[in-house]
Amino acid sequence: MDTLQFLADGFSVAFQWQNLLFALVGVIIGTAVGVLPGIGPMSGVALLIPVTATITSGMPTSAAAASSIILLAGVYYGAMYGGSTTSILLNTPGESSSVVTTLDGYQMAQQGRAGVALAISAIGSFCAGIVALIGLVLLAEPLSNVAVKFGPAEYFSLMLLGLAAVSGLAGKSMTKALIMTVLGLMLGTIGIDAVSGIARFTYDQPILYSGLEFLTVAVGLFALGEVFKTILEKDEETGAIAKIHRIMPTKQDLKDSAIPITRGSLLGFFIGVLPGAGATLASFFSYMTEKKFSKNPETFGKGNIAGVAGPESANNAASGGAMIPLLTLGIPGSGTTAILMGALIMYNIQPGPLLFDEHPEVAWGLIASMFIGNLMLLVLNMPLVRVFAKIIETPKKYLLPMIVAISFFGVYAVQYTTFDLFLLLGCGVLGYLLSKNDYPVAPLVLALVLGPMIENNMRRALTISNGDFSIFFTKPLSLVFIVAAAAWLLVPLLLKLRGRKVIINEEG
């Protein structure tokens, strides 16, 4: 009963006129971000943090945090909707979780069914959003009640698991992902040590005493990095955009996609809850599942509607599921949720078990706004499919200067220091070089957010145990998390080695 009361209070926050406006703006920008190939939800959310901080600067802290996070979350799940548009019309995924949609979506477009494919992906995304929302409502309170009982040792191990999960699944090479994680942890140590008051890695520069600003690093690595990549690699779109004819799906289309949507929503949600798994993995799993259960799997890759409905539902449900570890445990499950966590911390609001007690209007307001945002997306995406399709044609010469301007003005408006502008530029160049050489950027951002908290909890645990490291292994939950973290890193490694042995034996 309490949960329903909290949810009702959340809706009262979400229905405030400014929050409805923020949700609407968020989902529209999110869809545009998803539609434009190359920007992606991480860049979109990072780019808008300074903008929302400036707009909400006159509000009380809790109200400002609620409004900002409502807009940023709208961008996050709006981008999941938008990513399918380019996959279907142009055979170019708007962001990584829409890669699978290209397989059947573009084939449907070639057969003159682009409108139907877009409509089914919008309906699937809406259903998935509702499934994720119900899961969030049911699991949020019990999980945060369990997490309240965590001590510093459990938190240290849980955050270690979060880092291991993202490092284990990010990019093609685990070594590169781990290098990025360690780099993020190292950058997180810059500044004055909160416990001893000693300056670390500041080189007598007072500007570094407060550490590197997470916002500047995130905007530089993602948004500016993407700009440099586009300019230097000149990836011009050469594909022809498929024409949109009929938009409303037939009864048969709806019947064929009902079960894939349900399956994809449930699968995506549970994969999204796992730290590090994310929407891309969910959409791949869903596609493989649909192909396995299909009566005629040979039609997959040739325009089967289930190949669009399942993965699109899964990637939206996963983005909702990823909110659970973020809000209840304070563990971001993906790069985008790490950026959302950074945004909350900017407002001095710590995501985690106490969020629901100390700032219920932020937690429940966000959950309620996700329902409203999903409804807005469905209402917007069905009639405005052709308008969003036009956004794809935005010339790069207009788009790139806009991104650069928002990055610089946004960071300066929040930080007021020229040092941050130079840091922004440096991170932009670094972001380009890293992505060019296949180094995943998400683990770096996640480590930068979690690093100080990992260190803090480790030191608190060691203070309790008088410097005895066995505290991390004698506490049962802490041991479980450490074993899970080790498994997350070692299992893929062992599978790889086993695969190599099999190849060597076959060649031998």
Short mmCIF file of C-alpha atoms in Angstrom, two decimals:
data_model
loop_
_atom_site.label_atom_id
_atom_site.label_comp_id
_atom_site.label_asym_id
_atom_site.label_seq_id
_atom_site.Cartn_x
_atom_site.Cartn_y
_atom_site.Cartn_z
CA MET A 1 0.00 0.00 0.00
CA ASP A 2 2.88 2.36 0.87
CA THR A 3 4.35 1.85 -2.58
CA LEU A 4 1.11 2.93 -4.28
CA GLN A 5 0.97 6.01 -2.05
CA PHE A 6 4.57 6.88 -2.95
CA LEU A 7 3.77 6.34 -6.64
CA ALA A 8 0.74 8.66 -6.34
CA ASP A 9 3.03 11.29 -4.77
CA GLY A 10 5.46 10.70 -7.63
CA PHE A 11 2.70 11.40 -10.17
CA SER A 12 1.85 14.63 -8.33
CA VAL A 13 5.50 15.69 -8.86
CA ALA A 14 5.57 14.49 -12.49
CA PHE A 15 2.28 16.30 -13.31
CA GLN A 16 3.63 19.72 -12.26
CA TRP A 17 3.57 21.85 -15.42
CA GLN A 18 7.34 22.43 -15.51
CA ASN A 19 8.05 18.71 -15.11
CA LEU A 20 5.60 17.80 -17.89
CA LEU A 21 7.40 20.33 -20.07
CA PHE A 22 10.82 18.91 -19.08
CA ALA A 23 9.63 15.35 -19.86
CA LEU A 24 8.28 16.47 -23.26
CA VAL A 25 11.47 18.36 -24.17
CA GLY A 26 13.55 15.40 -22.94
CA VAL A 27 11.79 12.79 -25.06
CA ILE A 28 11.78 15.01 -28.17
CA ILE A 29 15.52 15.74 -27.83
CA GLY A 30 16.13 12.07 -26.99
CA THR A 31 14.34 10.90 -30.14
CA ALA A 32 16.34 13.41 -32.20
CA VAL A 33 19.57 12.20 -30.53
CA GLY A 34 18.66 8.59 -31.33
CA VAL A 35 17.77 9.48 -34.92
CA LEU A 36 21.04 11.29 -35.64
CA PRO A 37 23.65 8.59 -36.33
CA GLY A 38 26.70 8.85 -34.09
CA ILE A 39 25.47 11.04 -31.22
CA GLY A 40 23.94 8.33 -28.97
CA PRO A 41 22.28 8.64 -25.54
CA MET A 42 25.54 9.04 -23.59
CA SER A 43 26.61 12.11 -25.57
CA GLY A 44 23.05 13.50 -25.52
CA VAL A 45 22.66 13.19 -21.75
CA ALA A 46 26.18 14.50 -21.03
CA LEU A 47 25.58 17.48 -23.33
CA LEU A 48 22.32 18.46 -21.62
CA ILE A 49 23.48 18.27 -17.96
CA PRO A 50 24.93 21.82 -18.01
CA VAL A 51 21.85 23.11 -19.87
CA THR A 52 19.43 21.67 -17.29
CA ALA A 53 21.66 22.89 -14.43
CA THR A 54 21.45 26.43 -15.82
CA ILE A 55 17.66 26.30 -16.38
CA THR A 56 16.91 24.93 -12.90
CA SER A 57 19.42 27.14 -11.06
CA GLY A 58 16.71 29.24 -9.35
CA MET A 59 14.75 26.26 -7.98
CA PRO A 60 15.12 24.57 -4.55
CA THR A 61 17.68 21.70 -4.71
CA SER A 62 15.23 18.78 -4.62
CA ALA A 63 12.85 20.33 -7.18
CA ALA A 64 15.79 21.25 -9.46
CA ALA A 65 17.20 17.70 -9.20
CA ALA A 66 13.77 16.15 -9.94
CA SER A 67 13.19 18.38 -12.99
CA SER A 68 16.72 17.85 -14.34
CA ILE A 69 16.69 14.08 -13.92
CA ILE A 70 13.20 13.88 -15.51
CA LEU A 71 14.54 15.66 -18.61
CA LEU A 72 17.79 13.66 -18.75
CA ALA A 73 16.00 10.32 -18.30
CA GLY A 74 13.61 11.41 -21.08
CA VAL A 75 16.63 11.88 -23.35
CA TYR A 76 17.89 8.41 -22.35
CA TYR A 77 14.80 6.38 -23.20
CA GLY A 78 13.82 8.76 -26.04
CA ALA A 79 17.14 7.92 -27.70
CA MET A 80 16.24 4.22 -27.48
CA TYR A 81 13.08 4.97 -29.49
CA GLY A 82 14.89 7.16 -32.00
CA GLY A 83 17.74 4.74 -32.63
CA SER A 84 15.41 2.44 -34.55
CA THR A 85 14.49 5.13 -37.12
CA THR A 86 17.90 5.24 -38.80
CA SER A 87 18.31 1.46 -38.49
CA ILE A 88 15.08 0.90 -40.43
CA LEU A 89 15.25 3.76 -42.97
CA LEU A 90 18.97 4.01 -43.61
CA ASN A 91 20.49 0.68 -42.46
CA THR A 92 22.65 2.78 -40.09
CA PRO A 93 22.11 2.24 -36.35
CA GLY A 94 21.46 5.51 -34.47
CA GLU A 95 23.14 3.95 -31.43
CA SER A 96 24.67 0.57 -30.57
CA SER A 97 21.53 -1.07 -29.15
CA SER A 98 19.78 -0.59 -32.53
CA VAL A 99 22.36 -2.61 -34.50
CA VAL A 100 20.13 -5.72 -34.45
CA THR A 101 17.13 -3.75 -35.73
CA THR A 102 18.94 -3.15 -39.04
CA LEU A 103 18.86 -6.89 -39.84
CA ASP A 104 15.09 -7.10 -40.42
CA GLY A 105 14.02 -3.44 -40.15
CA TYR A 106 15.88 -2.31 -43.26
CA GLN A 107 14.67 -5.37 -45.17
CA MET A 108 11.07 -4.43 -44.27
CA ALA A 109 11.75 -0.90 -45.51
CA GLN A 110 13.07 -2.32 -48.80
CA GLN A 111 9.75 -4.15 -49.14
CA GLY A 112 7.84 -0.87 -48.71
CA ARG A 113 6.91 -1.57 -45.08
CA ALA A 114 9.12 1.06 -43.39
CA GLY A 115 6.12 2.77 -41.74
CA VAL A 116 4.89 -0.52 -40.24
CA ALA A 117 8.38 -1.37 -38.94
CA LEU A 118 8.66 2.07 -37.28
CA ALA A 119 5.14 1.80 -35.81
CA ILE A 120 5.80 -1.68 -34.38
CA SER A 121 9.10 -0.52 -32.87
CA ALA A 122 7.24 2.44 -31.26
CA ILE A 123 4.46 0.17 -29.89
CA GLY A 124 7.04 -2.40 -28.69
CA SER A 125 9.07 0.33 -27.02
CA PHE A 126 5.97 1.66 -25.24
CA CYS A 127 4.96 -1.79 -23.96
CA ALA A 128 8.53 -2.42 -22.81
CA GLY A 129 8.59 0.92 -21.02
CA ILE A 130 5.43 -0.02 -19.11
CA VAL A 131 6.85 -3.48 -18.18
CA ALA A 132 10.07 -1.84 -16.94
CA LEU A 133 8.04 0.70 -14.98
CA ILE A 134 5.97 -2.00 -13.23
CA GLY A 135 9.20 -3.87 -12.40
CA LEU A 136 10.73 -0.66 -11.05
CA VAL A 137 7.71 0.03 -8.84
CA LEU A 138 7.64 -3.55 -7.48
CA LEU A 139 11.40 -3.94 -6.91
CA ALA A 140 12.52 -0.43 -5.90
CA GLU A 141 11.28 -0.43 -2.31
CA PRO A 142 12.25 -4.05 -1.33
CA LEU A 143 15.71 -3.69 -2.89
CA SER A 144 16.43 -0.38 -1.18
CA ASN A 145 15.27 -1.90 2.15
CA VAL A 146 17.83 -4.70 1.70
CA ALA A 147 20.52 -2.23 0.66
CA VAL A 148 20.00 -0.10 3.80
CA LYS A 149 21.50 -3.02 5.76
CA PHE A 150 24.75 -2.83 3.70
CA GLY A 151 27.90 -1.75 5.54
CA PRO A 152 31.01 -0.17 3.97
CA ALA A 153 32.50 -3.62 3.15
CA GLU A 154 29.36 -4.67 1.22
CA TYR A 155 29.26 -1.35 -0.63
CA PHE A 156 32.92 -1.60 -1.59
CA SER A 157 32.41 -5.11 -3.02
CA LEU A 158 29.15 -4.15 -4.77
CA MET A 159 30.81 -1.19 -6.50
CA LEU A 160 33.71 -3.42 -7.45
CA LEU A 161 31.16 -5.76 -9.04
CA GLY A 162 29.64 -2.82 -10.96
CA LEU A 163 33.07 -1.89 -12.33
CA ALA A 164 33.94 -5.50 -13.18
CA ALA A 165 30.60 -5.96 -14.97
CA VAL A 166 31.01 -2.91 -17.19
CA SER A 167 34.69 -3.69 -17.86
CA GLY A 168 33.89 -7.32 -18.65
CA LEU A 169 31.30 -6.45 -21.28
CA ALA A 170 32.59 -3.17 -22.76
CA GLY A 171 34.23 -3.24 -26.16
CA LYS A 172 35.95 -6.07 -27.99
CA SER A 173 39.01 -6.34 -25.75
CA MET A 174 38.74 -6.85 -22.00
CA THR A 175 42.35 -5.70 -21.55
CA LYS A 176 41.52 -2.33 -23.13
CA ALA A 177 38.35 -2.04 -21.00
CA LEU A 178 40.36 -2.73 -17.82
CA ILE A 179 43.01 -0.16 -18.84
CA MET A 180 40.21 2.40 -19.18
CA THR A 181 38.74 1.42 -15.79
CA VAL A 182 42.11 1.88 -14.07
CA LEU A 183 42.61 5.23 -15.87
CA GLY A 184 39.18 6.36 -14.60
CA LEU A 185 40.05 5.29 -11.04
CA MET A 186 43.36 7.17 -11.26
CA LEU A 187 41.68 10.36 -12.50
CA GLY A 188 39.20 10.01 -9.61
CA THR A 189 42.04 10.32 -7.06
CA ILE A 190 43.05 13.83 -8.22
CA GLY A 191 42.28 16.51 -5.61
CA ILE A 192 42.32 16.86 -1.83
CA ASP A 193 41.91 13.56 0.01
CA ALA A 194 38.69 13.77 2.04
CA VAL A 195 40.12 11.74 4.96
CA SER A 196 43.67 13.05 5.44
CA GLY A 197 43.31 16.48 3.77
CA ILE A 198 46.45 15.88 1.69
CA ALA A 199 46.53 17.15 -1.91
CA ARG A 200 47.04 14.30 -4.42
CA PHE A 201 48.31 14.71 -8.00
CA THR A 202 47.53 18.44 -7.95
CA TYR A 203 51.11 19.63 -8.74
CA ASP A 204 50.50 22.77 -6.62
CA GLN A 205 47.68 23.91 -8.91
CA PRO A 206 44.81 25.20 -6.71
CA ILE A 207 42.33 24.61 -9.56
CA LEU A 208 42.90 20.84 -9.17
CA TYR A 209 42.20 20.76 -5.40
CA SER A 210 38.52 19.97 -6.00
CA GLY A 211 39.39 17.23 -8.52
CA LEU A 212 38.40 16.92 -12.18
CA GLU A 213 34.78 17.87 -12.80
CA PHE A 214 32.90 14.78 -13.95
CA LEU A 215 30.61 16.83 -16.22
CA THR A 216 33.52 18.35 -18.18
CA VAL A 217 35.17 14.96 -18.68
CA ALA A 218 31.90 13.29 -19.80
CA VAL A 219 30.92 16.04 -22.28
CA GLY A 220 34.46 16.12 -23.68
CA LEU A 221 34.88 12.36 -24.10
CA PHE A 222 31.44 11.70 -25.58
CA ALA A 223 30.11 14.81 -27.33
CA LEU A 224 33.34 16.51 -28.49
CA GLY A 225 35.02 13.15 -29.14
CA GLU A 226 32.16 12.33 -31.53
CA VAL A 227 32.53 15.74 -33.25
CA PHE A 228 36.27 15.21 -33.84
CA LYS A 229 35.60 11.70 -35.12
CA THR A 230 33.01 12.97 -37.63
CA ILE A 231 35.26 15.81 -38.86
CA LEU A 232 38.48 13.80 -39.12
CA GLU A 233 37.02 10.60 -40.54
CA LYS A 234 34.51 12.34 -42.85
CA ASP A 235 31.87 9.64 -42.50
CA GLU A 236 29.41 10.95 -45.06
CA GLU A 237 26.06 9.19 -45.28
CA THR A 238 25.76 7.67 -48.72
CA GLY A 239 22.74 5.41 -48.13
CA ALA A 240 19.38 6.35 -49.56
CA ILE A 241 16.58 6.88 -47.05
CA ALA A 242 13.71 4.43 -47.52
CA LYS A 243 10.28 5.91 -48.26
CA ILE A 244 7.53 5.73 -45.61
CA HIS A 245 4.13 4.68 -46.92
CA ARG A 246 1.53 3.13 -44.63
CA ILE A 247 2.20 3.72 -40.90
CA MET A 248 -0.53 1.81 -39.07
CA PRO A 249 0.26 -1.93 -38.77
CA THR A 250 -2.37 -4.47 -39.85
CA LYS A 251 -4.10 -6.87 -37.41
CA GLN A 252 -1.78 -9.64 -38.64
CA ASP A 253 1.29 -7.48 -37.96
CA LEU A 254 0.08 -6.82 -34.41
CA LYS A 255 -0.67 -10.52 -33.89
CA ASP A 256 2.79 -11.52 -35.20
CA SER A 257 4.53 -9.04 -32.92
CA ALA A 258 2.52 -9.43 -29.69
CA ILE A 259 4.49 -12.40 -28.31
CA PRO A 260 7.95 -11.09 -29.42
CA ILE A 261 7.13 -7.74 -27.73
CA THR A 262 6.13 -9.49 -24.48
CA ARG A 263 9.18 -11.78 -24.57
CA GLY A 264 11.55 -8.95 -25.50
CA SER A 265 10.17 -6.69 -22.74
CA LEU A 266 10.63 -9.29 -19.99
CA LEU A 267 14.03 -10.46 -21.23
CA GLY A 268 15.28 -6.90 -21.70
CA PHE A 269 14.13 -5.81 -18.26
CA PHE A 270 15.95 -8.62 -16.44
CA ILE A 271 19.11 -8.13 -18.53
CA GLY A 272 18.92 -4.37 -17.86
CA VAL A 273 18.88 -4.96 -14.08
CA LEU A 274 22.29 -6.69 -14.30
CA PRO A 275 25.05 -4.09 -13.96
CA GLY A 276 27.05 -3.79 -17.16
CA ALA A 277 24.76 -5.89 -19.37
CA GLY A 278 22.87 -3.00 -20.99
CA ALA A 279 20.51 -2.51 -23.91
CA THR A 280 22.83 -3.77 -26.66
CA LEU A 281 23.18 -7.20 -25.05
CA ALA A 282 19.41 -7.29 -24.39
CA SER A 283 18.57 -6.63 -28.05
CA PHE A 284 21.02 -9.34 -29.25
CA PHE A 285 19.60 -11.87 -26.78
CA SER A 286 16.05 -11.03 -27.82
CA TYR A 287 16.87 -11.46 -31.53
CA MET A 288 18.46 -14.86 -30.90
CA THR A 289 15.50 -15.92 -28.75
CA GLU A 290 12.94 -14.90 -31.40
CA LYS A 291 14.88 -16.75 -34.09
CA LYS A 292 15.01 -19.86 -31.88
CA PHE A 293 11.27 -19.83 -31.10
CA SER A 294 10.17 -18.94 -34.63
CA LYS A 295 8.39 -21.57 -36.75
CA ASN A 296 10.28 -20.31 -39.79
CA PRO A 297 13.68 -18.99 -38.65
CA GLU A 298 14.93 -18.76 -42.24
CA THR A 299 12.79 -15.59 -42.69
CA PHE A 300 14.92 -13.70 -40.15
CA GLY A 301 17.19 -11.21 -41.88
CA LYS A 302 14.68 -11.02 -44.74
CA GLY A 303 12.12 -8.68 -43.16
CA ASN A 304 10.51 -10.71 -40.33
CA ILE A 305 8.51 -8.34 -38.11
CA ALA A 306 9.46 -10.32 -34.96
CA GLY A 307 13.10 -9.38 -35.67
CA VAL A 308 12.12 -5.72 -35.15
CA ALA A 309 9.50 -6.10 -32.39
CA GLY A 310 11.60 -8.26 -30.02
CA PRO A 311 14.94 -6.39 -30.01
CA GLU A 312 13.29 -2.93 -29.95
CA SER A 313 11.19 -3.92 -26.92
CA ALA A 314 14.24 -5.47 -25.25
CA ASN A 315 16.48 -2.42 -25.57
CA ASN A 316 13.80 -0.11 -24.13
CA ALA A 317 13.00 -2.48 -21.26
CA ALA A 318 16.74 -2.72 -20.52
CA SER A 319 17.05 1.07 -20.25
CA GLY A 320 14.22 1.00 -17.67
CA GLY A 321 15.75 -2.00 -15.88
CA ALA A 322 19.12 -0.22 -15.64
CA MET A 323 17.43 2.42 -13.45
CA ILE A 324 16.88 -0.18 -10.68
CA PRO A 325 20.51 -0.69 -9.59
CA LEU A 326 21.09 3.06 -10.03
CA LEU A 327 18.22 4.23 -7.81
CA THR A 328 18.18 1.45 -5.21
CA LEU A 329 21.86 0.51 -4.85
CA GLY A 330 23.62 3.57 -6.25
CA ILE A 331 25.36 1.37 -8.85
CA PRO A 332 25.11 2.59 -12.46
CA GLY A 333 24.67 -0.37 -14.79
CA SER A 334 25.80 1.41 -17.97
CA GLY A 335 27.66 4.48 -19.23
CA THR A 336 24.45 6.51 -19.55
CA THR A 337 23.24 5.67 -16.04
CA ALA A 338 26.73 6.62 -14.76
CA ILE A 339 26.21 10.06 -16.32
CA LEU A 340 22.71 10.29 -14.75
CA MET A 341 24.29 9.38 -11.41
CA GLY A 342 26.88 12.12 -11.88
CA ALA A 343 24.02 14.58 -12.54
CA LEU A 344 22.29 13.60 -9.27
CA ILE A 345 25.54 13.91 -7.31
CA MET A 346 25.95 17.43 -8.75
CA TYR A 347 22.77 18.35 -6.83
CA ASN A 348 24.18 16.70 -3.66
CA ILE A 349 21.71 13.83 -4.01
CA GLN A 350 23.29 10.42 -3.51
CA PRO A 351 21.56 7.61 -5.45
CA GLY A 352 21.21 4.47 -3.36
CA PRO A 353 19.04 2.94 -0.64
CA LEU A 354 18.53 6.23 1.24
CA LEU A 355 17.32 8.04 -1.90
CA PHE A 356 13.76 6.75 -1.36
CA ASP A 357 13.73 7.97 2.26
CA GLU A 358 15.62 11.26 1.94
CA HIS A 359 14.44 12.42 -1.50
CA PRO A 360 11.25 10.48 -2.34
CA GLU A 361 10.06 13.27 -4.66
CA VAL A 362 13.15 12.77 -6.86
CA ALA A 363 12.98 8.94 -6.93
CA TRP A 364 9.20 8.54 -7.32
CA GLY A 365 8.87 11.66 -9.48
CA LEU A 366 11.35 10.11 -11.93
CA ILE A 367 9.56 6.74 -11.91
CA ALA A 368 6.17 8.40 -12.57
CA SER A 369 7.63 10.66 -15.27
CA MET A 370 8.94 7.58 -17.11
CA PHE A 371 5.33 6.42 -17.55
CA ILE A 372 4.26 9.87 -18.81
CA GLY A 373 7.35 10.10 -21.04
CA ASN A 374 6.64 6.70 -22.62
CA LEU A 375 3.07 7.79 -23.34
CA MET A 376 4.36 11.02 -24.90
CA LEU A 377 6.79 9.05 -27.06
CA LEU A 378 4.05 6.80 -28.39
CA VAL A 379 1.77 9.76 -29.16
CA LEU A 380 4.63 11.70 -30.78
CA ASN A 381 6.33 8.89 -32.67
CA MET A 382 3.31 7.50 -34.49
CA PRO A 383 2.17 10.70 -36.27
CA LEU A 384 5.60 12.39 -36.42
CA VAL A 385 7.52 9.46 -37.94
CA ARG A 386 8.03 11.42 -41.18
CA VAL A 387 9.26 14.51 -39.29
CA PHE A 388 11.86 12.49 -37.36
CA ALA A 389 12.90 10.84 -40.62
CA LYS A 390 13.68 14.34 -41.96
CA ILE A 391 16.07 14.96 -39.02
CA ILE A 392 18.35 12.27 -40.48
CA GLU A 393 19.01 14.62 -43.40
CA THR A 394 20.39 17.40 -41.13
CA PRO A 395 23.71 18.40 -42.74
CA LYS A 396 26.78 17.82 -40.57
CA LYS A 397 27.94 21.43 -41.22
CA TYR A 398 24.99 22.70 -39.12
CA LEU A 399 24.89 19.93 -36.55
CA LEU A 400 28.56 19.87 -35.46
CA PRO A 401 28.92 23.61 -34.63
CA MET A 402 25.72 23.35 -32.55
CA ILE A 403 27.15 20.45 -30.51
CA VAL A 404 30.46 22.31 -29.99
CA ALA A 405 28.63 25.49 -28.93
CA ILE A 406 26.36 23.67 -26.45
CA SER A 407 29.40 21.82 -25.02
CA PHE A 408 31.44 24.98 -24.41
CA PHE A 409 28.62 27.26 -23.23
CA GLY A 410 27.16 24.50 -21.08
CA VAL A 411 30.39 23.62 -19.29
CA TYR A 412 31.33 27.28 -18.77
CA ALA A 413 27.84 28.13 -17.43
CA VAL A 414 28.22 25.47 -14.71
CA GLN A 415 31.94 25.76 -13.92
CA TYR A 416 32.88 29.42 -14.67
CA THR A 417 36.55 28.50 -15.22
CA THR A 418 38.64 28.61 -18.38
CA PHE A 419 40.59 25.59 -17.05
CA ASP A 420 37.46 23.48 -17.60
CA LEU A 421 37.24 24.65 -21.21
CA PHE A 422 40.82 23.48 -21.84
CA LEU A 423 40.02 20.22 -20.02
CA LEU A 424 36.93 19.87 -22.23
CA LEU A 425 39.05 20.25 -25.38
CA GLY A 426 41.67 17.82 -24.07
CA CYS A 427 39.01 15.23 -23.23
CA GLY A 428 37.49 15.70 -26.70
CA VAL A 429 40.82 14.87 -28.37
CA LEU A 430 41.33 11.97 -25.94
CA GLY A 431 37.79 10.69 -26.65
CA TYR A 432 38.50 10.68 -30.40
CA LEU A 433 41.85 8.90 -30.02
CA LEU A 434 40.35 6.29 -27.68
CA SER A 435 37.38 5.46 -29.92
CA LYS A 436 39.67 5.40 -32.99
CA ASN A 437 41.78 2.71 -31.31
CA ASP A 438 38.79 0.74 -29.93
CA TYR A 439 39.23 1.74 -26.28
CA PRO A 440 35.74 1.83 -24.68
CA VAL A 441 35.02 5.14 -22.93
CA ALA A 442 32.12 3.98 -20.69
CA PRO A 443 34.36 2.14 -18.14
CA LEU A 444 36.46 5.32 -17.70
CA VAL A 445 33.40 7.46 -16.90
CA LEU A 446 31.97 4.78 -14.60
CA ALA A 447 35.28 4.46 -12.72
CA LEU A 448 35.52 8.25 -12.40
CA VAL A 449 32.06 8.33 -10.75
CA LEU A 450 32.51 5.23 -8.58
CA GLY A 451 36.24 5.64 -7.76
CA PRO A 452 35.94 8.13 -4.88
CA MET A 453 33.02 6.15 -3.39
CA ILE A 454 34.92 2.85 -3.66
CA GLU A 455 37.91 4.42 -1.91
CA ASN A 456 35.72 6.00 0.77
CA ASN A 457 33.93 2.74 1.59
CA MET A 458 37.17 0.75 1.54
CA ARG A 459 38.76 3.10 4.06
CA ARG A 460 35.68 3.09 6.28
CA ALA A 461 35.62 -0.73 6.25
CA LEU A 462 39.33 -0.88 7.11
CA THR A 463 38.85 1.63 9.94
CA ILE A 464 36.13 -0.61 11.41
CA SER A 465 38.36 -3.71 11.14
CA ASN A 466 41.56 -1.93 12.33
CA GLY A 467 43.23 -2.37 8.95
CA ASP A 468 42.30 -6.05 8.55
CA PHE A 469 41.51 -6.78 4.87
CA SER A 470 39.72 -10.03 5.79
CA ILE A 471 36.57 -7.96 6.56
CA PHE A 472 35.80 -8.04 2.81
CA PHE A 473 35.82 -11.86 2.83
CA THR A 474 34.28 -12.61 6.24
CA LYS A 475 31.07 -10.67 5.53
CA PRO A 476 28.92 -13.12 3.51
CA LEU A 477 27.34 -10.57 1.12
CA SER A 478 30.66 -8.87 0.49
CA LEU A 479 32.24 -12.24 -0.35
CA VAL A 480 29.37 -13.04 -2.77
CA PHE A 481 29.90 -9.72 -4.61
CA ILE A 482 33.69 -10.24 -4.82
CA VAL A 483 33.26 -13.80 -6.16
CA ALA A 484 30.69 -12.50 -8.71
CA ALA A 485 33.09 -9.71 -9.78
CA ALA A 486 35.94 -12.20 -10.22
CA ALA A 487 33.67 -14.56 -12.20
CA TRP A 488 32.51 -11.66 -14.42
CA LEU A 489 36.11 -11.02 -15.42
CA LEU A 490 37.48 -14.58 -15.47
CA VAL A 491 34.67 -16.52 -17.21
CA PRO A 492 34.96 -14.65 -20.58
CA LEU A 493 38.74 -15.01 -20.32
CA LEU A 494 38.53 -18.78 -19.73
CA LEU A 495 36.01 -19.19 -22.56
CA LYS A 496 38.39 -17.32 -24.87
CA LEU A 497 41.32 -19.54 -23.87
CA ARG A 498 39.18 -22.64 -24.30
CA GLY A 499 38.14 -21.44 -27.77
CA ARG A 500 41.78 -20.94 -28.71
CA LYS A 501 42.68 -24.47 -27.52
CA VAL A 502 39.86 -25.94 -29.61
CA ILE A 503 41.13 -24.05 -32.70
CA ILE A 504 44.73 -25.17 -32.05
CA ASN A 505 43.59 -28.81 -31.64
CA GLU A 506 41.57 -28.66 -34.87
CA GLU A 507 44.53 -27.20 -36.74
CA GLY A 508 46.86 -29.75 -35.15
#
